[in-house]
Coordinates of C-alpha atoms and ligand atoms in Angstrom, one line a residue:
M27 CA 87.1 29.7 59.0
T28 CA 89.1 32.0 56.5
T29 CA 92.5 32.6 57.1
P30 CA 92.9 36.2 55.5
P31 CA 96.6 36.6 53.3
E32 CA 99.5 36.2 55.4
T33 CA 100.9 40.5 56.1
A34 CA 103.4 41.6 54.2
P35 CA 107.0 41.5 55.2
G36 CA 107.3 44.8 56.5
S37 CA 104.5 45.8 56.9
L38 CA 103.3 47.0 59.8
M39 CA 101.5 44.5 61.1
A40 CA 104.6 41.9 61.7
G41 CA 104.7 43.7 64.7
L42 CA 101.3 42.7 66.2
D43 CA 102.6 41.1 69.6
T44 CA 99.8 38.4 69.3
E45 CA 100.5 36.7 72.6
R46 CA 99.7 40.2 74.7
M47 CA 96.9 40.4 72.4
H48 CA 95.4 37.0 73.6
R49 CA 96.8 38.0 77.2
I50 CA 94.4 41.3 76.5
Y51 CA 91.9 39.5 75.3
R52 CA 91.6 36.7 78.1
H53 CA 91.5 39.3 80.3
L54 CA 88.9 41.2 79.5
H55 CA 86.6 38.5 78.7
A56 CA 86.7 37.0 82.3
H57 CA 86.9 40.2 84.2
P58 CA 83.6 42.0 82.3
E59 CA 81.0 45.2 83.8
L60 CA 77.4 46.7 83.5
S61 CA 77.0 49.3 81.3
M62 CA 78.1 52.6 82.6
R63 CA 79.7 50.8 86.1
E64 CA 83.2 50.0 83.9
H65 CA 86.1 50.8 86.6
A66 CA 88.3 48.1 86.1
T67 CA 88.1 48.1 82.8
A68 CA 88.5 52.3 82.5
D69 CA 91.8 51.2 84.2
F70 CA 92.9 48.6 82.8
V71 CA 92.5 50.3 79.9
A72 CA 94.7 53.7 80.9
A73 CA 96.9 51.7 82.2
E74 CA 98.1 49.6 79.0
L75 CA 98.1 53.4 77.2
D76 CA 100.4 54.5 80.0
D77 CA 102.6 51.6 79.2
L78 CA 102.2 52.8 75.4
G79 CA 102.9 56.0 76.6
V80 CA 99.7 57.9 75.6
E81 CA 98.5 60.8 76.8
H82 CA 94.5 59.6 77.8
F83 CA 91.9 61.2 80.0
R84 CA 88.8 60.7 81.7
C85 CA 85.3 61.3 80.1
G86 CA 81.7 61.0 80.3
G87 CA 82.2 58.3 83.8
T88 CA 83.7 55.9 82.7
G89 CA 84.7 57.0 79.2
V90 CA 88.7 56.4 78.2
V91 CA 90.3 58.7 75.7
G92 CA 93.8 58.6 74.4
V93 CA 95.5 60.9 72.0
V94 CA 98.6 60.4 70.1
R95 CA 100.1 63.4 68.2
N96 CA 102.4 62.1 65.3
G97 CA 103.2 65.3 63.7
E98 CA 101.1 66.8 60.0
G99 CA 98.2 64.7 58.7
P100 CA 94.1 64.4 59.3
V101 CA 92.9 63.2 63.1
V102 CA 91.4 59.8 63.3
A103 CA 89.3 59.0 65.7
F104 CA 88.2 54.8 66.2
R105 CA 85.7 54.0 69.4
A106 CA 85.3 51.2 71.0
D107 CA 82.7 50.3 73.2
T108 CA 83.8 48.7 76.4
D109 CA 80.5 47.6 78.3
G110 CA 79.1 43.7 79.0
L111 CA 75.5 42.2 79.8
P112 CA 73.3 41.0 82.3
I113 CA 74.1 37.9 80.7
A114 CA 75.1 34.3 82.3
E115 CA 78.5 32.9 80.8
D116 CA 77.6 29.5 79.1
T117 CA 80.2 29.4 76.6
G118 CA 82.6 27.3 78.5
L119 CA 85.7 28.7 77.2
D120 CA 88.0 28.4 80.5
Y121 CA 88.7 32.1 80.4
A122 CA 84.3 32.2 80.5
S123 CA 83.7 34.9 83.2
T124 CA 82.1 34.4 86.5
A125 CA 81.7 38.5 87.4
T126 CA 78.9 39.7 89.2
G127 CA 77.7 43.4 88.9
T128 CA 75.1 45.3 90.9
L129 CA 71.8 46.7 88.8
S130 CA 70.7 50.6 89.8
D131 CA 67.9 48.0 91.4
G132 CA 70.6 46.7 93.1
T133 CA 69.7 43.5 91.8
V134 CA 72.6 41.8 91.8
V135 CA 73.2 39.6 88.1
P136 CA 76.0 37.8 86.5
V137 CA 77.8 39.6 84.4
M138 CA 79.2 38.6 80.1
H139 CA 80.8 40.3 77.5
G140 CA 77.8 38.7 75.6
C141 CA 78.3 41.4 72.7
G142 CA 81.8 40.6 72.3
H143 CA 82.9 44.2 73.0
D144 CA 86.4 42.7 74.7
T145 CA 86.8 42.2 70.9
H146 CA 86.4 45.7 69.8
V147 CA 88.2 46.8 72.5
T148 CA 91.2 44.2 72.6
S149 CA 92.0 45.0 68.5
L150 CA 91.6 49.0 69.6
L151 CA 94.4 48.4 72.2
T152 CA 96.6 46.0 69.7
A153 CA 95.8 49.1 66.8
A154 CA 98.0 51.5 68.9
R155 CA 100.8 49.4 70.2
V156 CA 101.3 48.7 66.1
L157 CA 101.0 52.1 65.1
L158 CA 102.9 52.7 67.8
A159 CA 106.0 51.3 67.0
R160 CA 105.7 52.6 63.2
T161 CA 105.6 56.0 63.6
D162 CA 107.7 56.4 61.2
A163 CA 105.5 54.8 58.7
W164 CA 102.2 57.2 59.0
S165 CA 101.7 60.8 60.0
G166 CA 98.3 62.8 61.2
T167 CA 97.1 62.3 64.7
L168 CA 94.7 59.1 66.5
V169 CA 92.0 59.6 69.3
L170 CA 90.8 56.3 70.1
V171 CA 88.3 56.4 72.4
F172 CA 86.8 53.6 74.9
Q173 CA 82.9 54.1 75.3
P174 CA 81.1 52.9 77.9
G175 CA 77.8 52.3 77.5
E176 CA 77.2 51.0 74.2
E177 CA 74.7 48.8 75.5
T178 CA 72.1 51.4 77.2
A179 CA 72.2 54.0 75.2
E180 CA 74.0 56.2 76.9
G181 CA 77.9 56.4 76.7
A182 CA 78.0 58.3 73.7
R183 CA 75.9 60.7 74.7
A184 CA 77.1 60.9 78.2
M185 CA 81.4 61.4 76.1
V186 CA 80.1 64.4 73.5
D187 CA 78.2 65.6 76.6
D188 CA 80.9 65.8 79.0
G189 CA 83.5 67.5 76.0
L190 CA 84.0 64.4 73.8
W191 CA 84.9 66.7 71.3
E192 CA 86.2 69.5 72.8
R193 CA 89.4 68.3 75.2
A194 CA 90.3 65.9 72.6
P195 CA 91.2 67.0 68.3
R196 CA 88.4 67.5 66.4
P197 CA 88.3 64.5 64.3
D198 CA 88.3 64.2 60.2
V199 CA 86.1 61.2 61.0
V200 CA 84.9 58.1 62.9
L201 CA 85.2 54.9 62.3
G202 CA 84.5 51.8 64.6
Q203 CA 83.8 48.2 64.5
H204 CA 82.2 45.3 65.4
V205 CA 81.7 41.1 66.1
M206 CA 79.2 39.7 64.5
P207 CA 78.1 35.6 63.5
L208 CA 79.7 35.8 60.8
R209 CA 82.6 34.2 59.4
A210 CA 86.1 34.9 60.8
G211 CA 88.7 35.9 59.6
T212 CA 85.5 38.3 57.3
V213 CA 85.2 41.8 57.4
T214 CA 81.3 43.0 56.0
L215 CA 80.3 46.6 55.3
S216 CA 77.6 48.4 54.0
H217 CA 77.0 52.0 51.9
G218 CA 74.7 54.4 53.6
T219 CA 72.7 53.1 56.5
A220 CA 74.8 50.6 58.8
M221 CA 72.1 50.1 61.3
A222 CA 69.1 50.6 62.2
M223 CA 67.6 53.1 64.4
A224 CA 66.1 51.7 67.7
D225 CA 63.1 53.7 70.3
A226 CA 62.1 52.1 73.0
L227 CA 58.6 52.5 75.3
R228 CA 56.7 52.1 78.3
V229 CA 53.9 52.6 77.8
T230 CA 50.9 52.8 81.3
L231 CA 47.3 51.4 80.2
Y232 CA 44.8 52.9 82.3
G233 CA 41.5 51.4 83.9
R234 CA 39.2 50.3 86.6
Q235 CA 39.2 47.5 89.0
S236 CA 36.3 45.6 89.3
H237 CA 35.2 42.3 91.0
G238 CA 35.9 38.9 88.2
S239 CA 32.0 38.4 88.0
Q240 CA 31.5 42.3 87.5
P241 CA 32.5 43.6 84.1
Q242 CA 29.7 46.0 84.1
S243 CA 31.3 48.1 86.9
S244 CA 35.3 47.6 85.2
I245 CA 37.3 49.2 82.3
D246 CA 39.2 46.4 81.7
P247 CA 42.5 47.7 80.9
I248 CA 43.9 43.5 79.9
V249 CA 41.0 44.1 77.1
L250 CA 42.4 47.3 75.7
G251 CA 45.3 46.5 75.4
A252 CA 44.9 42.8 73.7
H253 CA 43.8 45.3 71.4
V254 CA 46.2 47.9 71.5
V255 CA 49.2 44.7 70.9
A256 CA 46.9 43.8 67.7
R257 CA 46.4 47.0 65.9
L258 CA 50.6 48.3 66.8
Q259 CA 50.5 45.3 64.0
T260 CA 49.4 47.0 61.4
I261 CA 51.7 49.4 60.9
A262 CA 54.9 47.5 59.7
S263 CA 51.9 45.7 57.4
R264 CA 49.3 48.4 56.8
E265 CA 50.7 52.5 57.1
L266 CA 54.4 51.9 55.5
D267 CA 55.0 51.5 51.9
P268 CA 56.7 47.5 52.4
R269 CA 59.8 49.5 50.9
S270 CA 60.3 50.8 53.9
P271 CA 61.9 48.3 56.6
A272 CA 60.5 48.8 60.5
V273 CA 60.1 46.7 63.0
V274 CA 57.7 47.1 66.0
T275 CA 57.7 44.3 68.7
V276 CA 56.1 43.5 71.5
G277 CA 58.9 42.9 74.0
T278 CA 56.8 42.5 77.7
F279 CA 53.3 42.6 78.9
H280 CA 52.4 42.7 82.4
A281 CA 49.0 43.1 84.1
G282 CA 46.7 41.6 87.7
L283 CA 47.6 39.4 90.2
K284 CA 44.8 36.8 90.1
E285 CA 42.1 35.7 87.8
N286 CA 38.8 36.8 89.4
I287 CA 39.9 40.2 89.6
I288 CA 40.0 43.1 86.4
P289 CA 43.6 45.3 87.0
D290 CA 43.8 48.7 87.3
R291 CA 45.8 49.0 84.8
A292 CA 48.2 46.7 82.3
E293 CA 52.0 47.7 81.6
F294 CA 54.0 47.0 78.4
T295 CA 56.9 48.3 76.4
L296 CA 57.4 48.8 72.9
N297 CA 61.3 47.9 71.0
I298 CA 60.9 49.9 67.6
R299 CA 63.5 49.7 64.6
T300 CA 63.7 52.1 61.5
F301 CA 66.4 53.2 58.8
E302 CA 65.2 56.2 57.5
Q303 CA 64.2 59.4 60.3
P304 CA 60.4 59.5 58.2
V305 CA 59.4 56.5 58.7
R306 CA 60.7 56.8 62.3
D307 CA 58.3 60.1 62.8
R308 CA 55.7 57.8 61.0
V309 CA 55.7 54.8 63.0
L310 CA 56.3 56.5 66.8
A311 CA 53.1 58.4 65.9
A312 CA 51.2 55.8 64.5
V313 CA 51.9 53.9 67.7
R314 CA 50.7 57.3 69.8
R315 CA 48.0 57.1 67.9
I316 CA 47.0 53.2 68.0
I317 CA 47.6 53.9 71.8
T318 CA 45.7 56.9 72.7
G319 CA 42.7 55.8 70.0
E320 CA 42.2 52.2 71.9
A321 CA 42.0 53.9 75.4
A322 CA 39.7 56.5 74.4
V323 CA 37.7 53.8 72.2
S324 CA 37.8 52.1 75.4
G325 CA 36.3 55.1 77.1
A326 CA 39.3 54.6 79.7
P327 CA 41.6 57.5 80.9
E328 CA 44.4 58.7 78.9
P329 CA 47.6 56.3 78.5
L330 CA 51.0 57.8 79.3
I331 CA 53.7 56.4 77.8
E332 CA 57.3 57.2 78.4
E333 CA 60.5 57.2 76.1
V334 CA 62.7 53.9 78.0
Y335 CA 65.8 54.8 75.1
T336 CA 67.2 55.5 71.6
F337 CA 69.6 54.8 69.3
P338 CA 70.5 56.9 66.8
R339 CA 71.7 56.6 63.2
C340 CA 74.7 54.8 62.5
H341 CA 74.7 56.2 58.4
N342 CA 77.6 55.1 56.3
D343 CA 79.2 58.1 54.8
P344 CA 79.5 57.1 51.2
T345 CA 82.8 59.1 50.5
A346 CA 84.9 57.9 54.0
T347 CA 83.1 54.4 53.1
A348 CA 84.6 53.4 49.7
R349 CA 88.1 54.8 51.3
V350 CA 88.3 52.2 54.3
E351 CA 86.4 49.2 51.7
S352 CA 89.2 49.9 49.1
A353 CA 91.8 49.1 52.0
L354 CA 90.4 47.2 53.9
R355 CA 90.1 45.3 50.7
A356 CA 93.9 45.1 50.1
E357 CA 95.1 44.6 53.6
L358 CA 92.5 41.3 54.0
G359 CA 91.3 40.4 50.4
E360 CA 88.7 40.7 48.3
D361 CA 86.9 37.4 49.5
N362 CA 87.0 38.2 52.9
V363 CA 85.5 42.1 52.2
V364 CA 81.2 41.7 52.0
V365 CA 78.9 44.3 51.0
D366 CA 75.9 43.7 52.3
A367 CA 72.4 44.7 53.4
P368 CA 72.2 46.9 56.9
V369 CA 71.7 45.5 59.9
M370 CA 68.2 45.7 61.9
G371 CA 70.9 46.3 65.4
S372 CA 71.4 49.8 66.5
E373 CA 74.1 51.1 67.5
D374 CA 74.9 54.0 69.5
F375 CA 78.2 54.9 67.0
G376 CA 76.6 57.3 65.0
H377 CA 76.1 59.8 67.9
L378 CA 80.5 60.4 68.4
A379 CA 79.9 61.9 64.5
E380 CA 77.4 63.7 63.9
S381 CA 76.8 65.3 66.7
I382 CA 80.0 67.7 65.2
G383 CA 78.6 66.6 61.8
V384 CA 81.7 65.0 60.8
P385 CA 81.8 61.4 58.2
S386 CA 82.0 57.7 59.9
V387 CA 82.1 54.2 59.1
Y388 CA 81.0 51.9 60.7
W389 CA 81.4 47.6 59.9
M390 CA 81.2 44.5 60.9
F391 CA 84.2 41.2 61.6
G392 CA 83.6 37.9 62.0
G393 CA 84.2 35.9 66.1
F394 CA 82.7 32.0 64.9
D395 CA 83.6 29.7 62.3
P396 CA 79.4 28.8 60.3
D397 CA 81.5 25.2 59.7
A398 CA 81.3 24.1 62.8
G399 CA 77.4 24.7 63.2
E400 CA 75.3 28.2 63.6
P401 CA 77.5 30.9 65.6
P402 CA 74.7 32.0 68.7
V403 CA 73.8 35.9 68.0
N404 CA 75.4 38.7 70.2
H405 CA 73.7 38.5 73.5
S406 CA 72.8 34.7 73.8
P407 CA 74.7 32.5 76.6
Y408 CA 76.6 31.4 74.0
F409 CA 78.2 34.3 72.8
G410 CA 82.3 33.4 72.5
P411 CA 84.1 34.3 69.8
V412 CA 87.1 31.9 68.6
M413 CA 90.2 33.8 69.6
E414 CA 92.0 33.4 66.0
P415 CA 91.7 34.6 63.5
T416 CA 89.6 37.2 65.4
L417 CA 91.5 38.9 67.1
T418 CA 94.2 39.7 64.6
T419 CA 91.0 40.7 62.3
G420 CA 89.2 42.9 64.5
S421 CA 93.3 44.8 65.0
R422 CA 94.5 44.2 61.2
A423 CA 90.7 46.1 59.9
A424 CA 91.5 48.3 62.7
V425 CA 94.9 49.7 61.4
T426 CA 94.0 49.4 57.4
G427 CA 91.0 51.7 58.4
I428 CA 93.2 54.8 60.2
L429 CA 95.8 54.3 57.6
A430 CA 93.7 55.1 55.1
Y431 CA 93.8 58.0 56.1
L432 CA 97.1 58.3 58.2
G433 CA 99.3 56.4 55.8
G434 CA 99.7 58.4 52.9
G435 CA 98.0 57.3 50.9
A436 CA 100.7 53.9 50.9
T437 CA 99.4 51.0 52.8
G438 CA 102.3 51.1 55.4
T439 CA 104.2 49.2 53.5
D440 CA 108.0 49.7 54.0
E441 CA 109.3 49.5 50.5
Ligands
LIG19 ZN1 74.9 44.3 72.0
LIG20 ZN1 77.9 45.7 70.9

């Protein structure tokens, strides 16, 4: 673990109420909800905003937007995503979740904050409280965006489609952050691409059913599927410039019920990650070409290719990123701010800024002590960030990013 420098005497951060922050975090961690069903979380956030005297409205279903107007100056939007995941928590924490939720098909599943979005909500509520206690130290407008449904790539789009930027002041910049299995107390960011674009497809290959002893009467969708899956591996290895990263993963494959029946169909799902739009276009075209081409070679009917979801690009604007990065370095210390390559994971955060053509900055903050062993990855049942210095760092980073625009050039220190 690393401990960022103490806050300077007179700094805004001196107003951070650690006990309240931890109470909020424990509550949120123990009460996760599934994507686009974050009703209790939205009520909790709204109650906190009421307590702060912040005007707010619901947006995109279970999204909540708070608006703080504090005189002349830029408009900064800060986004925290609110959803949990269908995972049975196994962290052993005394505030671990035992919650359940209902999937759209009616299945009841355990729910966990397995991606740490509870740390994002806690950090943004804490940052708002710190800033509202010292409205003398900054000037401008702050838009607090509590976004549902990040994990399903639905929430950012739902908020924008529900008039987010008509109902809230249009921001000059959109900021956001994510907890990661990095050293707690540190912040990591990249210049340019921050996270990959993602596409998920569901594919149905059709064949002709037959008795297993009479292949001459069949079109075998399993043999066809095997060729498709093997050939998809050549997109990244044979079709792309090796300097352009891409991932093509077949995550599920299902076909058949019995060893002596050749089935009439095979179904599989694909996950595609890319950093650049031309590469994405090329990979998607290659995927379609290979699937339809292999089906044609097999004499099979045209396969069905359906889009499951798309995550937009998550881009760090160079000018805005340089501004936020230097503020973070001044607040957290040079050694605690790391510039790294973009990650292959994906986010729908980018849609909030790209939908209105404004810059955005997105960074990661650590939540673990690597000296205590390999940290669990996001989406694992063991993903339980240490509360400190994780939450204090997330809150400080949020305040710092906001003050980089609204602090009037000062760091908010009271001279
Ligand atoms: Zn996640
Ligand atoms: Zn996440």
